[in-house]
Amino acid sequence: MNYMNKLVVFALISTTILTSCGLKEANAKMSKENKQIGYSSKVRSMIQDDSYPEVDNRPIFQPKATISISPITFESTNAVITTEDFKENVQKIRYHIWRTADGPQDMKTFSSAEAASDFSFLFDTNEFSGKRGEYQVAVYAVQGDGLEKLIAKSTLTFQQHVPILMYHAIDHYNGVGLRELFVSPANFEEQMRYLKDHGYTFLTFERWGEVNKVNKPVLITFDDGMKNNLNALWILQKLQDDTFHPVATDYVIAGSIDKNTTRLSSANIKEMVDSGIFSIQSHTMSHADLSKVTNFEEELGGSKEKIEQVTGKPVIAIAYPFGHVDAAVVEETKKYYQYGTTTKPGKFIESGEPDEMLLMRRVRISNSTTINQFAALVQSW
């Protein structure tokens, strides 16, 4: 099996035990190799194949040591990595580390011969220009002949800040409604093109699990299900190409479907869903202030059911009308939804707070938002 195939197997099969207990101080003297490794024939020749016994003609990695990683908070930029519980005598190891979003071609290696400290190593994201996200860690035993043998692998994650952008109307302001809720099609296209040109990855809540595995995650959301959101669909379709796959989320008011000419109709919604670009989620049944109602089953459950009937897709997220939410609303919301977005300003990051996935912050984009302001608002790191 060649080296590239091994790396694919590493990403697919993970059996290493991850624990944050009993870590020793990172006092090892590290010999760091800053150059990128890639897939050179020299590296391939240095790696043994016996870490991959075959079971039913499939290579299965069997760890021969345990990687331990110190506790990481949402603010952490580094972590102590140690390797212990060896099943064979090891005098020197080499950590191969790369960011999942960047791939093994950007791998860096760090060596340690400090067995007394469990080969402690202080890994810092500054080694990768301060980039956050999920990192792959593979530990190799360096043998006397210079060959490397894989003995353990794991991942560590530094949570990424995610801008969840909040839009309403994508149209020219015509004097009706609040001016700041309108973003012109030209400005919206300029903003989306900025995200495309600067390497952002568009996600929806169905793909939230990818947030730390991709470069510069961003969610584009629209409140109220305005018919002029079709302008956003057509702009995103125009920008789409073989390497750029934009997606977005539209929160619709279920009770307005086919009843209000300024809102998306069933046909409009199906067009958006069939495009593969839009996910349609809930903005309640009647755009009610949830902090003042008691008919949660209708506003939350009823809207979810109706939208699912129109789209044929699961509805898993809600935007609270007016951004009004309290503890009682959260308790009712979690009966029907996995994600809830507010109007509180700021990028979202998982910090371990209770019910945080139902209290997600968003970045408001307004009529007056300039492209320079937009760039600052979406800055990921």
XYZ file of C-alpha atoms in Angstrom:
381
model
C 0.000 0.000 0.000
C 1.460 3.385 -0.940
C 1.625 6.370 1.410
C -1.321 8.234 -0.034
C -3.566 5.212 0.457
C -2.399 4.977 4.053
C -3.363 8.542 4.737
C -6.826 7.900 3.324
C -7.179 4.943 5.687
C -5.980 7.139 8.588
C -8.833 9.580 7.941
C -11.475 6.860 7.599
C -10.693 4.626 10.545
C -9.895 6.024 14.000
C -9.520 3.722 16.963
C -7.122 5.686 19.103
C -8.270 6.427 22.648
C -8.456 10.146 23.412
C -8.122 11.123 27.056
C -7.385 14.309 28.898
C -6.331 12.782 32.224
C -2.944 12.332 33.866
C -0.916 14.557 31.566
C 2.643 15.457 32.421
C 4.196 18.865 32.017
C 5.419 19.564 28.502
C 9.114 19.878 29.272
C 10.498 17.777 26.476
C 13.146 19.268 24.237
C 11.592 19.055 20.809
C 13.456 18.766 17.570
C 11.070 20.374 15.097
C 11.082 19.855 11.349
C 9.351 22.929 9.934
C 9.437 21.929 6.297
C 6.311 20.493 4.729
C 6.489 16.770 4.025
C 3.994 16.021 1.266
C 4.070 12.731 -0.633
C 7.736 12.459 -1.578
C 9.155 9.046 -2.427
C 11.712 9.578 0.343
C 8.979 9.728 2.987
C 7.179 6.726 1.559
C 10.331 4.665 1.778
C 10.754 5.534 5.469
C 7.394 4.094 6.562
C 6.837 0.449 7.324
C 3.743 -1.464 6.248
C 3.255 -3.800 9.215
C 0.943 -1.374 11.042
C -1.747 -2.543 8.626
C -2.724 -6.188 9.191
C -5.496 -7.270 6.884
C -8.901 -8.444 8.076
C -11.167 -9.821 5.361
C -8.749 -8.341 2.801
C -9.133 -4.859 4.341
C -6.222 -3.071 5.999
C -7.067 -2.308 9.625
C -4.906 -0.052 11.757
C -4.125 -1.455 15.199
C -2.729 1.176 17.613
C 0.384 0.293 19.580
C 0.256 3.302 21.889
C -2.155 5.888 23.280
C -2.193 9.596 22.440
C -3.291 11.896 25.264
C -4.245 15.515 24.684
C -4.592 18.152 27.403
C -8.023 19.756 27.855
C -8.875 22.319 25.163
C -11.294 25.181 25.769
C -12.951 27.229 23.043
C -10.293 29.887 23.639
C -7.297 27.543 23.431
C -4.647 28.027 20.780
C -2.367 25.192 21.902
C -2.449 21.818 23.602
C -0.016 19.362 25.178
C 0.217 16.060 23.338
C 1.788 12.991 24.952
C 2.133 9.373 23.881
C 2.135 6.492 26.336
C 1.012 2.876 26.936
C 3.437 1.553 24.340
C 3.125 -2.085 23.354
C 6.786 -2.220 22.385
C 10.008 -0.459 23.291
C 10.251 3.001 21.674
C 13.161 5.418 22.003
C 12.083 8.185 19.666
C 8.831 9.240 18.062
C 7.777 11.669 15.389
C 4.430 13.465 15.368
C 2.931 14.014 11.919
C 0.324 16.784 12.158
C -1.843 18.446 9.547
C -5.049 20.443 9.512
C -7.988 18.416 8.187
C -9.188 21.243 5.948
C -5.759 21.639 4.343
C -4.930 17.968 3.877
C -1.768 15.923 4.501
C 0.110 17.796 1.788
C 0.566 20.563 4.403
C 1.800 18.190 7.089
C 4.541 19.186 9.517
C 6.569 16.873 11.738
C 7.859 17.232 15.288
C 10.254 14.789 16.958
C 10.897 13.814 20.582
C 13.211 11.372 22.324
C 12.047 12.313 25.849
C 10.480 9.016 26.917
C 10.611 10.060 30.593
C 8.001 12.738 29.928
C 5.862 10.527 27.678
C 7.271 12.326 24.647
C 5.441 15.520 25.662
C 4.958 18.080 22.940
C 3.330 21.517 23.126
C 1.484 21.922 19.848
C 0.584 25.503 18.930
C -1.704 26.588 16.110
C 0.885 29.256 15.259
C 2.732 26.434 13.519
C -0.098 26.659 10.975
C -0.464 30.453 10.838
C -2.879 30.426 13.755
C -5.521 28.486 11.843
C -8.203 26.867 13.953
C -10.213 23.745 13.240
C -9.629 20.012 13.409
C -6.075 18.647 13.241
C -4.969 15.114 12.464
C -2.244 13.668 14.686
C -0.306 10.558 13.682
C 2.501 9.196 15.870
C 5.346 7.199 14.356
C 8.037 5.267 16.169
C 11.450 6.064 14.696
C 13.527 2.917 14.564
C 17.291 2.469 14.491
C 17.397 2.090 10.744
C 15.523 5.369 10.313
C 12.248 3.726 9.336
C 9.025 5.139 10.798
C 6.236 2.869 11.983
C 2.769 4.216 12.707
C 1.784 3.429 16.302
C -1.097 5.785 17.137
C -3.373 8.432 15.680
C -6.025 10.849 16.873
C -7.479 14.303 16.286
C -7.578 17.553 18.224
C -9.928 20.435 17.540
C -9.680 24.154 18.124
C -13.231 25.384 17.580
C -13.643 27.790 14.691
C -15.561 31.058 14.904
C -18.442 30.810 12.443
C -20.106 33.886 10.950
C -23.806 33.107 10.517
C -24.887 35.941 8.253
C -28.420 37.337 8.659
C -30.209 38.808 5.649
C -33.851 39.694 5.033
C -34.781 41.230 1.677
C -32.530 40.994 -1.392
C -33.950 43.845 -3.412
C -33.776 47.582 -3.981
C -35.476 49.592 -1.247
C -38.651 51.164 -2.630
C -39.765 53.134 0.407
C -41.842 50.349 1.966
C -40.552 48.680 5.124
C -37.291 49.221 6.960
C -34.484 50.375 4.668
C -31.775 48.551 6.616
C -33.461 45.200 5.972
C -32.903 45.587 2.219
C -29.635 44.565 0.549
C -29.504 45.312 -3.154
C -28.861 42.412 -5.530
C -25.637 44.116 -6.656
C -24.339 44.415 -3.093
C -25.365 40.860 -2.262
C -23.523 39.565 -5.310
C -20.419 41.564 -4.372
C -20.522 40.094 -0.867
C -20.972 36.524 -2.084
C -18.199 36.975 -4.617
C -15.939 38.201 -1.815
C -16.614 34.998 0.133
C -15.961 32.899 -2.953
C -12.708 34.685 -3.814
C -11.405 34.465 -0.244
C -11.900 30.741 0.225
C -14.978 30.543 2.446
C -16.927 27.297 2.665
C -20.712 27.711 2.605
C -22.622 25.370 4.936
C -26.174 24.773 6.108
C -27.286 23.321 9.437
C -27.589 19.883 7.853
C -23.786 20.025 7.475
C -22.942 21.576 10.839
C -20.710 18.603 11.620
C -18.270 19.867 8.989
C -17.702 23.248 10.679
C -14.244 22.383 12.000
C -13.233 20.247 9.024
C -13.424 22.959 6.346
C -11.743 26.262 5.609
C -13.529 29.428 6.724
C -17.034 28.054 7.349
C -19.891 30.512 6.831
C -23.687 30.199 6.903
C -25.901 32.472 4.812
C -29.378 32.855 6.336
C -32.499 34.790 5.327
C -35.371 35.642 7.650
C -39.062 35.912 6.737
C -39.103 33.945 3.467
C -39.411 37.018 1.259
C -40.191 36.367 -2.410
C -37.258 38.602 -3.362
C -34.977 35.953 -1.867
C -35.259 34.383 -5.304
C -32.765 37.089 -6.320
C -30.318 35.476 -3.905
C -30.959 32.074 -5.462
C -30.228 33.338 -8.964
C -27.063 35.147 -7.850
C -25.729 32.058 -6.075
C -26.533 29.952 -9.121
C -24.555 32.382 -11.273
C -21.525 32.167 -8.966
C -21.615 28.392 -8.706
C -18.935 26.462 -10.572
C -16.976 23.206 -10.403
C -15.067 24.271 -7.285
C -17.515 26.641 -5.594
C -20.744 25.172 -4.228
C -22.780 27.846 -2.444
C -25.611 26.895 -0.097
C -27.922 28.997 2.053
C -30.786 28.764 4.535
C -34.154 30.508 4.254
C -36.313 30.756 7.373
C -39.912 30.899 6.152
C -43.106 31.794 8.014
C -45.124 28.640 7.460
C -48.508 30.344 7.742
C -47.650 32.780 4.932
C -46.875 30.121 2.327
C -49.273 30.570 -0.623
C -51.177 33.239 1.342
C -48.996 36.335 0.980
C -47.788 37.543 -2.410
C -44.667 39.136 -0.895
C -43.562 35.775 0.530
C -42.233 32.639 -1.098
C -44.907 30.345 -2.469
C -44.833 26.547 -2.426
C -43.606 26.604 -6.024
C -40.873 29.107 -5.154
C -39.763 26.991 -2.199
C -39.627 23.834 -4.317
C -37.541 25.684 -6.912
C -35.094 26.741 -4.216
C -34.869 23.261 -2.714
C -34.540 21.559 -6.103
C -31.632 23.869 -6.949
C -29.555 22.087 -4.315
C -28.598 25.494 -2.938
C -31.299 26.325 -0.404
C -32.287 24.649 2.830
C -35.725 25.780 4.008
C -36.137 26.091 7.770
C -38.660 27.562 10.205
C -39.510 31.111 11.295
C -42.578 29.839 13.226
C -46.126 29.582 11.946
C -47.156 33.236 12.270
C -43.965 35.174 13.074
C -45.083 35.257 16.691
C -43.071 36.640 19.592
C -42.403 33.296 21.231
C -41.702 34.872 24.597
C -45.370 35.932 24.738
C -47.256 32.891 23.401
C -48.448 29.601 24.842
C -49.393 27.735 21.642
C -45.885 26.383 21.114
C -47.130 23.191 19.487
C -48.660 25.214 16.650
C -45.929 27.842 16.292
C -43.026 25.395 16.574
C -44.358 21.932 15.761
C -47.009 23.050 13.294
C -44.618 25.194 11.265
C -42.055 22.414 11.161
C -44.636 19.923 9.911
C -46.037 22.241 7.239
C -42.638 23.165 5.816
C -41.617 19.514 5.713
C -44.767 18.737 3.737
C -43.802 21.365 1.163
C -40.095 20.524 0.882
C -40.011 16.833 1.649
C -36.934 17.593 3.755
C -36.362 17.575 7.533
C -36.690 20.943 9.281
C -34.068 21.086 12.032
C -33.480 24.817 12.621
C -35.475 27.880 13.601
C -34.905 31.626 13.688
C -36.706 33.264 16.594
C -38.949 36.123 15.368
C -37.605 39.479 16.576
C -34.795 37.486 18.172
C -36.934 37.104 21.298
C -36.059 33.981 23.261
C -35.949 33.017 26.918
C -35.414 29.843 28.944
C -39.018 28.708 28.520
C -38.846 29.207 24.745
C -35.622 27.209 24.571
C -37.206 24.324 26.483
C -40.092 24.215 24.027
C -37.869 24.692 20.983
C -35.632 21.723 21.768
C -38.664 19.444 21.413
C -38.699 20.156 17.681
C -35.361 21.616 16.555
C -31.631 21.027 16.873
C -30.533 24.581 16.079
C -31.907 28.009 16.922
C -30.568 31.367 15.769
C -31.040 34.691 17.514
C -30.395 38.281 16.470
C -27.639 38.743 19.070
C -24.602 40.053 17.200
C -21.360 38.149 16.812
C -19.788 35.067 15.315
C -20.798 31.751 16.818
C -18.369 29.388 18.525
C -19.126 26.298 20.552
C -18.011 27.148 24.087
C -19.742 24.410 26.054
C -22.539 26.613 27.396
C -25.930 24.952 28.037
C -28.279 24.933 25.036
C -25.817 26.998 22.987
C -26.919 25.355 19.740
C -30.356 26.877 20.313
C -28.942 30.323 21.104
C -26.664 30.949 18.149
C -25.463 34.488 17.439
C -25.564 35.963 13.962
C -23.906 38.725 11.942
C -26.446 41.215 10.603
C -25.877 42.423 7.025
C -27.719 45.663 6.284
C -28.493 48.070 3.489
C -25.617 50.298 4.600
C -22.996 47.553 4.989
C -20.006 48.374 2.763
C -17.791 45.687 1.300
C -14.958 46.678 3.653
C -17.283 46.401 6.619
C -18.519 43.076 5.292
C -14.951 41.772 5.056
C -14.312 42.720 8.671
C -17.564 41.147 9.860
C -16.820 37.738 8.331
C -13.131 37.579 9.285
C -12.601 34.054 10.619
C -9.258 34.482 12.411
